[in-house]
Coordinates of C-alpha atoms and ligand atoms in Angstrom, one line a residue:
X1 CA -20.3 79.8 35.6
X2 CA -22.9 78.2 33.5
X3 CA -26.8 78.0 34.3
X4 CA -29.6 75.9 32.9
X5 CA -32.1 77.5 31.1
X6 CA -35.0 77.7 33.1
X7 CA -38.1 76.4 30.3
X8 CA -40.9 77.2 32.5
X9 CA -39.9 80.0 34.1
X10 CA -43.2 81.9 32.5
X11 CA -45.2 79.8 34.3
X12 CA -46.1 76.7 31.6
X13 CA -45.8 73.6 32.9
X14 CA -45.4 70.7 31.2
X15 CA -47.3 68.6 32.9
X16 CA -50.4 70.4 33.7
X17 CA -50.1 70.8 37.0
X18 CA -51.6 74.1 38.3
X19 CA -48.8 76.6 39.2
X20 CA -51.2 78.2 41.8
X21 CA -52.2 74.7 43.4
X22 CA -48.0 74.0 43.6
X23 CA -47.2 77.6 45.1
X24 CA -49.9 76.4 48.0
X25 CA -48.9 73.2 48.4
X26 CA -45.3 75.0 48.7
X27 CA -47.0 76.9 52.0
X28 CA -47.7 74.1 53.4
X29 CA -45.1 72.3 53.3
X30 CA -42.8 75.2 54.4
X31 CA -45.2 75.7 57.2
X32 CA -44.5 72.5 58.2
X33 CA -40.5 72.9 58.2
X34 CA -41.5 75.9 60.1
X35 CA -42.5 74.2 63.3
X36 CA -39.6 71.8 63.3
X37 CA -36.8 74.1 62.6
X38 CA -37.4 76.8 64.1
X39 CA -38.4 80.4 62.9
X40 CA -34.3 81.7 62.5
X41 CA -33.7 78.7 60.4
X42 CA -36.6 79.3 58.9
X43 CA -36.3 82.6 57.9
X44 CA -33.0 82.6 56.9
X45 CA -33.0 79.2 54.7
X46 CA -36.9 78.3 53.6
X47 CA -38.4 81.7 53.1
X48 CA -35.7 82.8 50.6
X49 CA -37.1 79.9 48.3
X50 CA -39.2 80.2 45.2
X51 CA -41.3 77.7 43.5
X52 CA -40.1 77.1 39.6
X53 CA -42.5 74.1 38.5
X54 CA -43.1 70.7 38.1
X55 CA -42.6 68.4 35.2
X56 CA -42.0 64.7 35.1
X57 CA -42.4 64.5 38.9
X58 CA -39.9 66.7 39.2
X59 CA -40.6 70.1 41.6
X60 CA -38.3 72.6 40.6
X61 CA -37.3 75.4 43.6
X62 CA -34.5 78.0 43.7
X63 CA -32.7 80.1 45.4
X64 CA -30.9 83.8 45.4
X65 CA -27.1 82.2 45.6
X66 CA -25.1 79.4 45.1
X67 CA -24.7 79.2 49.0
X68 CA -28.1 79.1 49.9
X69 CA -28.4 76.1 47.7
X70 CA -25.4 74.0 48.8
X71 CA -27.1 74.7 52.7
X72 CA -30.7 74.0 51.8
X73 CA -29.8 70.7 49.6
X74 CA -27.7 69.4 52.5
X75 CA -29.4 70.0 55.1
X76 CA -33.6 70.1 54.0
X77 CA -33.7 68.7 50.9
X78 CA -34.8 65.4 51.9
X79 CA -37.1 67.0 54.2
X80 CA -38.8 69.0 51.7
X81 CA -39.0 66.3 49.5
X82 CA -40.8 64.0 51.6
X83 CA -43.4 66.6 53.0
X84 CA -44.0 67.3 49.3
X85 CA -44.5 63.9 48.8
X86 CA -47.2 63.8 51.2
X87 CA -48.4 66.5 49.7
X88 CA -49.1 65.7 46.4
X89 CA -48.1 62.1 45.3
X90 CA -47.0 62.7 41.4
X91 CA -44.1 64.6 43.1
X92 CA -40.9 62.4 43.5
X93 CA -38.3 64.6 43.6
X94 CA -37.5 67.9 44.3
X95 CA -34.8 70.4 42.2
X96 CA -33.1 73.2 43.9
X97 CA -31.7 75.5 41.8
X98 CA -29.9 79.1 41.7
X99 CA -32.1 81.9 40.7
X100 CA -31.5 85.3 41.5
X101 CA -33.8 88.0 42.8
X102 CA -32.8 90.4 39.6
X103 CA -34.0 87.6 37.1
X104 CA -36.9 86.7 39.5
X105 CA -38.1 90.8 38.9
X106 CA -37.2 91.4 35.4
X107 CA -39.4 88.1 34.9
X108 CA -42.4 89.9 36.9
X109 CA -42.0 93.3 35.4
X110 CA -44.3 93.7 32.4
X111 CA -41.7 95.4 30.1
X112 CA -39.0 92.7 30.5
X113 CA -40.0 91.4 27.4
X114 CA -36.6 89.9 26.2
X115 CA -35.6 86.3 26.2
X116 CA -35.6 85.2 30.3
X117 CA -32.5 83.4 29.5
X118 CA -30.8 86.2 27.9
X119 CA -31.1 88.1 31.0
X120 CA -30.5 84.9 33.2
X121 CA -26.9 85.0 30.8
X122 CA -26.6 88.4 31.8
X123 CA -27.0 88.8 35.2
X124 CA -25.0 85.2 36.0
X125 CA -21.7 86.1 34.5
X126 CA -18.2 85.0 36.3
X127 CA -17.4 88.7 36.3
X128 CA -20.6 90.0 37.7
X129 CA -21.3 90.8 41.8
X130 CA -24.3 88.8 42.1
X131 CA -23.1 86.5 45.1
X132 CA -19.9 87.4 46.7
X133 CA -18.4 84.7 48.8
X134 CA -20.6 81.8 46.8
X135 CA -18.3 83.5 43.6
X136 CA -14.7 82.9 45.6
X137 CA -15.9 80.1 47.9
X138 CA -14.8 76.4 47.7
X139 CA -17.9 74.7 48.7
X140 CA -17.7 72.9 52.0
X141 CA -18.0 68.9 52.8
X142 CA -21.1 68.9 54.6
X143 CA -19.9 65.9 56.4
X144 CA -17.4 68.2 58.4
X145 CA -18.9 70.1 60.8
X146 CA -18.2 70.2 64.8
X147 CA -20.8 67.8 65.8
X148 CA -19.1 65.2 64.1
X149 CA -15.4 66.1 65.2
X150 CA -14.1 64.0 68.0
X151 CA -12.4 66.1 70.4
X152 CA -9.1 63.9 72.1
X153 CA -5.9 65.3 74.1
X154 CA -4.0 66.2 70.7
X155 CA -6.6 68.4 69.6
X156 CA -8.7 69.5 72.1
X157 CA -6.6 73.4 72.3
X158 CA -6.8 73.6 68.4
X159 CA -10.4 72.3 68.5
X160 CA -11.3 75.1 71.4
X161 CA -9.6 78.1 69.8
X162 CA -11.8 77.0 66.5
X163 CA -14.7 76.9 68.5
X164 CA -13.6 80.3 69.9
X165 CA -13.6 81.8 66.7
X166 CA -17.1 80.3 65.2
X167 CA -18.8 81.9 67.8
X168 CA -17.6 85.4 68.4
X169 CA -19.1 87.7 66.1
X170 CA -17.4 91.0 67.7
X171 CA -14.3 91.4 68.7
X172 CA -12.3 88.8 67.4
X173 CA -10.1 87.1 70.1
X174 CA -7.5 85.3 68.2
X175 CA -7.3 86.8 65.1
X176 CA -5.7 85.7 62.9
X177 CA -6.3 82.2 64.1
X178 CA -3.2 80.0 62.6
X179 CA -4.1 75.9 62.6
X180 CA -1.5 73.4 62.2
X181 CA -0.8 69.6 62.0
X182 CA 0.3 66.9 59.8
X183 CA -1.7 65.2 57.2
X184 CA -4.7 63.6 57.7
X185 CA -5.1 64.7 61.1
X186 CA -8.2 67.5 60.7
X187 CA -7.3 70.6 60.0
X188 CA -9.8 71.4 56.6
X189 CA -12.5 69.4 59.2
X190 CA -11.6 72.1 61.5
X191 CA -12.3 75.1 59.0
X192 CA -15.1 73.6 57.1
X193 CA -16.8 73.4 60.9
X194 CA -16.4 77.1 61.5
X195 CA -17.1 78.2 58.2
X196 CA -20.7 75.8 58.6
X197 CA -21.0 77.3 62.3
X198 CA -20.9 80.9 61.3
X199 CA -22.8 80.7 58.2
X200 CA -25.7 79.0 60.2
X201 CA -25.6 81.8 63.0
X202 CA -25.2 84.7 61.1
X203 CA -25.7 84.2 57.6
X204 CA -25.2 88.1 56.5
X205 CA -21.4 87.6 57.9
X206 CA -19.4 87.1 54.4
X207 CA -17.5 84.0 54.6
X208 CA -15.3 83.1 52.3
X209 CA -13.0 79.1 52.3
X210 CA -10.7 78.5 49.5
X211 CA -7.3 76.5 49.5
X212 CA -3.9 78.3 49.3
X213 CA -4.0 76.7 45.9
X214 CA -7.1 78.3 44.5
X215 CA -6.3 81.3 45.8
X216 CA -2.7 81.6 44.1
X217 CA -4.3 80.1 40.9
X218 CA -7.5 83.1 41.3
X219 CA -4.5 85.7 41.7
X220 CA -2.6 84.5 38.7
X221 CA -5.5 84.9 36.9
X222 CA -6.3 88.0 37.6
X223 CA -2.3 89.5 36.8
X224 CA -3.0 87.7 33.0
X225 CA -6.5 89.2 33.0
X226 CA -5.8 92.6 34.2
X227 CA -8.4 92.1 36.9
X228 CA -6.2 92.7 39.9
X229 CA -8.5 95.4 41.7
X230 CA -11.4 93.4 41.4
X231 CA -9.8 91.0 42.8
X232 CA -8.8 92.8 45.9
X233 CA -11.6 94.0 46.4
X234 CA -13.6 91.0 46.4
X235 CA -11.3 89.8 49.4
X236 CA -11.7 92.9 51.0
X237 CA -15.1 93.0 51.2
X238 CA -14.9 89.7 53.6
X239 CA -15.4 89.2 57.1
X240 CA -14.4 86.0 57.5
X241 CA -11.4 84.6 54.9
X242 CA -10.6 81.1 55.6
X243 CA -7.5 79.9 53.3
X244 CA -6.3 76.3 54.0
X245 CA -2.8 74.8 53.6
X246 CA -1.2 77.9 53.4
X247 CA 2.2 76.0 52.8
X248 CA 1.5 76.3 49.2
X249 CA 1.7 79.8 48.8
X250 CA 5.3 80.1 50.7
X251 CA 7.8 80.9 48.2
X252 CA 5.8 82.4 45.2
X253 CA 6.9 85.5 46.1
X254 CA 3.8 87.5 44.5
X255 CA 1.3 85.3 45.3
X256 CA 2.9 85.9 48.6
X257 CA 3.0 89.7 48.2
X258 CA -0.7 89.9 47.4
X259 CA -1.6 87.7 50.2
X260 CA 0.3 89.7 52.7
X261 CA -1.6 93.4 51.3
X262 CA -5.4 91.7 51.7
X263 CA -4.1 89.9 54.6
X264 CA -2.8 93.1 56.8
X265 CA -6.1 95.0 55.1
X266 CA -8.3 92.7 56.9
X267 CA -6.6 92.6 60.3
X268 CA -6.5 96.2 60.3
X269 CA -10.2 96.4 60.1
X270 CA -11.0 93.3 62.4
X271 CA -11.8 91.3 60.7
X272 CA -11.3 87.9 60.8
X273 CA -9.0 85.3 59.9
X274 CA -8.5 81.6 59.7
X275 CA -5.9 79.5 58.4
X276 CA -3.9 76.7 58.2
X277 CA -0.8 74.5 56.8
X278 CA 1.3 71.6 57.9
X279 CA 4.0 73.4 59.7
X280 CA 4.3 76.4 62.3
X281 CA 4.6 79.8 60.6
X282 CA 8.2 79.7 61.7
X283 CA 9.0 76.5 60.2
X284 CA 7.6 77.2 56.7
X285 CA 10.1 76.9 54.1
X286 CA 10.4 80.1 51.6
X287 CA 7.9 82.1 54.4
X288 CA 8.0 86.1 54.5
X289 CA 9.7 87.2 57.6
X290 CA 7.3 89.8 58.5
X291 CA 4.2 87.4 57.6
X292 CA 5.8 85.2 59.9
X293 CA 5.5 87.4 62.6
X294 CA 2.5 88.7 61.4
X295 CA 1.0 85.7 61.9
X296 CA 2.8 84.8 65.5
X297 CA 1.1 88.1 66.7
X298 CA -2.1 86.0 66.2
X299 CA -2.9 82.9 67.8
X300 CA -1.0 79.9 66.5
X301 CA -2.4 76.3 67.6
X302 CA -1.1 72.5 66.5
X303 CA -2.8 69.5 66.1
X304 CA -1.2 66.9 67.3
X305 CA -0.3 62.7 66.2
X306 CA -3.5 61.0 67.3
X307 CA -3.0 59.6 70.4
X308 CA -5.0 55.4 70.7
X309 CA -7.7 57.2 72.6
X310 CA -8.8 59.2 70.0
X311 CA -8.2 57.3 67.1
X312 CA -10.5 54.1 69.1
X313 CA -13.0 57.7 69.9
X314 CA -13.2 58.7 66.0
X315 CA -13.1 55.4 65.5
X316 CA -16.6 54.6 67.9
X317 CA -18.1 57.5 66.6
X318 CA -17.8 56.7 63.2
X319 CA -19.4 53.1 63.2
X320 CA -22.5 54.6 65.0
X321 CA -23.2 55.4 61.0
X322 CA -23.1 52.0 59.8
X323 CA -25.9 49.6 59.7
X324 CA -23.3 47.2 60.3
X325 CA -22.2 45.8 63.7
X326 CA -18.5 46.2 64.2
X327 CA -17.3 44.3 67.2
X328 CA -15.4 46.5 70.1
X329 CA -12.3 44.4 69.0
X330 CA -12.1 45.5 65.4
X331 CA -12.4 48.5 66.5
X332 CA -9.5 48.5 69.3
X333 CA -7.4 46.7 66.6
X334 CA -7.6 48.8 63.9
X335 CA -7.1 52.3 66.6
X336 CA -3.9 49.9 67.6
X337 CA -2.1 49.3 64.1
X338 CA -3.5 52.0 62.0
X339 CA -1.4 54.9 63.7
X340 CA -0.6 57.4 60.8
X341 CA -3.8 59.7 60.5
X342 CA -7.5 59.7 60.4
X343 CA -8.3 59.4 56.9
X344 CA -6.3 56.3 56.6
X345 CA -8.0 55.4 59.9
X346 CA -11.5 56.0 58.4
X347 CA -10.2 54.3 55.0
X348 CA -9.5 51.4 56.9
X349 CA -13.1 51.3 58.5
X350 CA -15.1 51.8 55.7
X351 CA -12.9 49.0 53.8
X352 CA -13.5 46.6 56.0
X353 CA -17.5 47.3 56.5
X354 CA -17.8 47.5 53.1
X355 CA -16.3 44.0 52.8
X356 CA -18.4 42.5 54.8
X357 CA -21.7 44.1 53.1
X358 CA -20.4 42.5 49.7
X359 CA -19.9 39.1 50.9
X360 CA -22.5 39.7 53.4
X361 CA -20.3 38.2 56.4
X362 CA -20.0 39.6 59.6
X363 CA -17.1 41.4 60.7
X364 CA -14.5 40.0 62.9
X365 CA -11.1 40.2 63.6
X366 CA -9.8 37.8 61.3
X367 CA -12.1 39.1 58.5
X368 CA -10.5 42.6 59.5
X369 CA -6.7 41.4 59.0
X370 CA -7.6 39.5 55.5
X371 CA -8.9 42.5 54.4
X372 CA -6.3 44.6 55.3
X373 CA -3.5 42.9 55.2
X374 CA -1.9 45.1 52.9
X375 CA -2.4 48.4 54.8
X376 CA -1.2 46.5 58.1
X377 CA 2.1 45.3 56.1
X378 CA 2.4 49.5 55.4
X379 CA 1.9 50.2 59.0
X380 CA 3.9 47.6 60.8
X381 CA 7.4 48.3 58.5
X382 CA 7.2 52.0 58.2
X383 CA 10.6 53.3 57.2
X384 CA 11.9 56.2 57.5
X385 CA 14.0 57.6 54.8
X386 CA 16.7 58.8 57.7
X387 CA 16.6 55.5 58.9
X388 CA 17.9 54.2 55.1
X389 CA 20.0 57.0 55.1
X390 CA 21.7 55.8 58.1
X391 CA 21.4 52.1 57.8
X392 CA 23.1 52.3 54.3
X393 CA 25.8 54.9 55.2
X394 CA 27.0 52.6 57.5
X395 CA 26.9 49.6 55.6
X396 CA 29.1 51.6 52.7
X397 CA 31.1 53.2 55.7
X398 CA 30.3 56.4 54.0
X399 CA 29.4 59.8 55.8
X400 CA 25.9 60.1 56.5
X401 CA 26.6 63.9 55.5
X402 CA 27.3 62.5 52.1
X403 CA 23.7 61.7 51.4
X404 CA 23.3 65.3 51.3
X405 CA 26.2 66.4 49.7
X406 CA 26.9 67.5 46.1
X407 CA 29.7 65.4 46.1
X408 CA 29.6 62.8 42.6
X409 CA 32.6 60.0 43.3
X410 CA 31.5 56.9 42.9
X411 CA 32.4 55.7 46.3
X412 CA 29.7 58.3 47.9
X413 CA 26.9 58.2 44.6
X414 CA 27.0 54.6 44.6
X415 CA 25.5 54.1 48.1
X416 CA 23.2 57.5 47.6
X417 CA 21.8 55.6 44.8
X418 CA 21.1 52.5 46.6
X419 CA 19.4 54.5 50.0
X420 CA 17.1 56.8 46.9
X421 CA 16.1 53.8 45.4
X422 CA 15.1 51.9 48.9
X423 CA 13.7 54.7 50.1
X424 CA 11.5 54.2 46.9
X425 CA 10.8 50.6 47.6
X426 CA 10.2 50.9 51.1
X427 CA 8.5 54.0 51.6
X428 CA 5.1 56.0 50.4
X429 CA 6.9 59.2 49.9
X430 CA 6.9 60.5 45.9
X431 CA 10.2 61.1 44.3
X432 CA 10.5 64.6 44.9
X433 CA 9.7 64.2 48.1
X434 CA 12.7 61.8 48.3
X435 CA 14.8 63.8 46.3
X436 CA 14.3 66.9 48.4
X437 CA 15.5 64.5 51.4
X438 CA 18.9 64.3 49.7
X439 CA 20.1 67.5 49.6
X440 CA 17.3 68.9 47.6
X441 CA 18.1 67.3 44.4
X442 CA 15.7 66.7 41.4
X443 CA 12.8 63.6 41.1
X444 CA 14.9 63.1 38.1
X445 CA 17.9 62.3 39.8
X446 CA 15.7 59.6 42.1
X447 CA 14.3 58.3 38.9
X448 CA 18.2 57.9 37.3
X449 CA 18.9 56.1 41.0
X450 CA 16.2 54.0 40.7
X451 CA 17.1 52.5 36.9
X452 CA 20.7 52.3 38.1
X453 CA 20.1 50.2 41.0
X454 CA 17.6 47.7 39.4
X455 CA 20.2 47.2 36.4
X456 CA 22.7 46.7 38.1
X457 CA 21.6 43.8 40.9
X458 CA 20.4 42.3 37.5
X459 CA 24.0 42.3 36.3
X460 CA 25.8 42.0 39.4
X461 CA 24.7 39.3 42.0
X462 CA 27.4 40.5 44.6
X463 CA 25.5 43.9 44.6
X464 CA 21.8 43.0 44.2
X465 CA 23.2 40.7 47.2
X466 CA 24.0 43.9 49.3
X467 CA 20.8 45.6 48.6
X468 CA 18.8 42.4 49.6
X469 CA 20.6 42.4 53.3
X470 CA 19.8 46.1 53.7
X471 CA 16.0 45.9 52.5
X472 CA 15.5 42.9 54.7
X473 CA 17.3 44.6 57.5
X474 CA 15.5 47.9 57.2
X475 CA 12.5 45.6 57.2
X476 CA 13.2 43.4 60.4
Ligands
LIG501 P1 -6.2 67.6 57.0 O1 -6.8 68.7 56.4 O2 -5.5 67.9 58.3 O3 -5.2 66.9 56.1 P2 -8.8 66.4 57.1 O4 -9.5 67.5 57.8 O5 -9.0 66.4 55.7 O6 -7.2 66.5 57.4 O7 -9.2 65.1 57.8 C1 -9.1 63.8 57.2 C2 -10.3 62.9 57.5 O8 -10.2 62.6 58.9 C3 -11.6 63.6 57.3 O9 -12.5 62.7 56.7 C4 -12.0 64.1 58.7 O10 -13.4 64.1 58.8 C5 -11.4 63.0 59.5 N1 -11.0 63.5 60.9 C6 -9.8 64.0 61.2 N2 -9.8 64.3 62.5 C7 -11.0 64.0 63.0 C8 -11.6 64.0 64.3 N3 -11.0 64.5 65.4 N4 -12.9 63.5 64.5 C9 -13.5 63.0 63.4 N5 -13.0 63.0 62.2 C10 -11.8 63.4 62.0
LIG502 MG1 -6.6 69.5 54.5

């Protein structure tokens, strides 16, 4: 981790400004915040802040950890700034930094008479135990919380047991909690809003949210670095551990290993934990047996597709933020036709307000369809790559097993080329994501299928012929 220097932590400033006449205009202000937010909020959030100084307009605060900061600048820092502003008018923006209490006394005490930034260096190291979870933490979109989560048939269990969890601070109900759902449809939303919840109730509770990603890479680290224990033990020390898309770590047998240990180690002392991936435990490819039922032993809830009610609900909810107006029929039009998942729901939104901002038009329906004509085309002829599979076994009277299979004559590769390399044209999927869907094989091999088809409908008309018909009937 790196840290500005902080040049006027002694107390200069720059600009003249009296460091006593800032510290009360800092009391006033927080009085102020005070009385609108309450005295927990309050003391949990405003009292924990120190004034720095001011230069250039500039007021420059901090606070003890990482956390603190990413809370206080999303949620009060506009706040402050404008009662600051009132406060003193050469102030037009305010700094929140990360300072921590050690620096803050060594820079009081009369015999800390070495360099403040040396020691800043010092205490802030990536080793050091300054701030647990803000060390191990992902930081958290502060857009995803549960106020703004709209609650509809296919997720109101998963969004219930979530809720569940945020709120007990005892005995731990479902524990560990397991969330699951396809793409796009919530599920970091979800944990982001518990981890937000919890840290805004009880703000001593350690809680720590990284990806299944980060955590394998963390772990990986810590084998080359010889830093395993502390790495243990930071997880240990955790009452909440939130890890997201879990998938990932299925399969890397150490990472897996490891996970399993700190995993059982928590349980076994209650405490809590969250997480969540694409697929049910049992249906995770390369997943430990006994952290499959490990996790069955907790509670396991889905997300389901969005059904038109909640995607027009997100939908409503979501244009109450725009300045624009957006017509109720945009709205049921785009819930109608954009069916795959809530962030291509919201893309599609924000694409077509955005539109009308630039050319400064009003939205309507017709505007909506010119704008997204593309993503319409996507959603109206969406392909599966079974449905190739079938469509062009048939048409080459081959085996639909044979899309699978291992075998190489020509008479069974020739049509698996030609369904890899529609499945390319007529899909989103990647190419290994299309080679796993024949028989596991290599994006290589997808990319071979994909040259081989395009040279030879260049060479022979008969053939590019064939794999016209089958893209247009695929397509009808
Ligand atoms: P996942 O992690 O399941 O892939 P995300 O949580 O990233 O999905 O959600 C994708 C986007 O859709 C986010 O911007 C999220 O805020 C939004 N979203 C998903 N479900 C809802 C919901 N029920 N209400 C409001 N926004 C939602
Ligand atoms: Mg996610």
């Amino acid at each position: 981790m790196t840290i500005s220097i902080d040049a006027t932590v002694n107390g200069a400033q720059a600009d003249g400004t009296n460091m006593e006449e800032l510290k009360s205009e800092w009391q006033r202000v927080a009085a102020q915040l005070q009385e609108t937010i309450g005295e927990a909020a309050f003391q949990s959030w405003i009292k924990p802040i120190s004034v720095r100084g001011l230069r250039d307009g500039m007021v420059r605060v901090s606070v003890p950890t990482r956390f603190m900061r990413d809370w206080v600048v999303a949620h009060y820092s506009e706040r402050i700034t404008e009662l600051w502003k009132s406060e003193n008018d050469t102030v037009q923006s305010v700094d929140i930094s990360i300072f921590t209490d050690r620096a803050q006394k060594a820079e009081k005490s009369p015999e800390a008479s070495a360099p403040v930034a040396q020691k800043t260096l010092k205490i802030i190291t990536p080793s050091g135990r300054v701030s647990q979870s803000a060390e191990i933490s992902a930081s958290l979109d502060r857009r995803f919380t549960f106020d703004k989560f709209v609650v509809g048939k296919p997720n109101e269990f998963a969004y219930a047991a979530a809720c569940r969890v945020a709120e007990t601070t005892t005995s731990n109900p479902f524990n560990p909690l397991f969330l699951y759902g396809g793409v796009g449809l919530g599920k970091t939303h979800m944990m982001h809003s518990i981890a937000w919840h919890i840290r805004e109730q009880t703000p001593h509770r350690n809680v720590i949210y990284l990806s299944a990603e980060k955590f394998m890479y963390r772990f990986i680290r810590a084998l080359r670095e010889q830093t395993t224990v502390d790495f243990k033990e930071q997880f240990r020390s955790v009452d909440v551990l939130m890890i997201d898309d879990v998938q990932f770590i299925a399969g890397k047998d150490s990472t897996q290993e490891e996970f399993f240990h700190t995993f059982n180690a928590l349980v076994d002392e209650g405490r809590q934990i969250v997480l969540s991936a694409d697929k049910s435990p049992s249906d995770i490819e390369g997943m430990e047996e006994r952290l499959v039922s490990r996790l069955n032993c907790g509670l396991v809830a889905d997300i389901h597709a969005t059904t038109y009610e909640l995607r027009l609900g997100i939908l409503q909810s979501k244009a109450l933020h725009f300045s624009s107006e957006i017509p109720p029929k945009v709205l049921e039009f785009l819930a109608h036709k954009i069916t795959a998942n809530v962030r291509e729901l919201e893309g599609a939104l924000n694409r077509v307000v955005a539109h009308s901002q630039l050319v400064g038009r009003d939205i309507t329906l017709e505007a909506t369809q010119d704008v997204l004509h593309d993503l319409l085309r996507a959603n109206d002829r969406r392909v599966t790559i079974e449905e190739i599979q079938k469509q062009v076994a048939s048409h080459f009277n081959i085996r639909m097993a044979d899309m699978h299979s291992a075998r190489r004559a020509r008479s069974v590769a020739r049509p698996r080329q030609v369904a890899m390399y529609l499945a390319k044209q007529l899909t989103s999927r990647s190419l290994p994501e299309i080679g796993r869907k024949f028989g596991g094989r290599d994006h290589t091999t997808v990319m071979h299928a994909v040259r081989k088809v395009d040279e030879l409908r260049e060479h022979d008309p008969s053939f590019a012929e064939d794999v016209e018909l089958l893209k247009r009937m695929l397509e009808g």
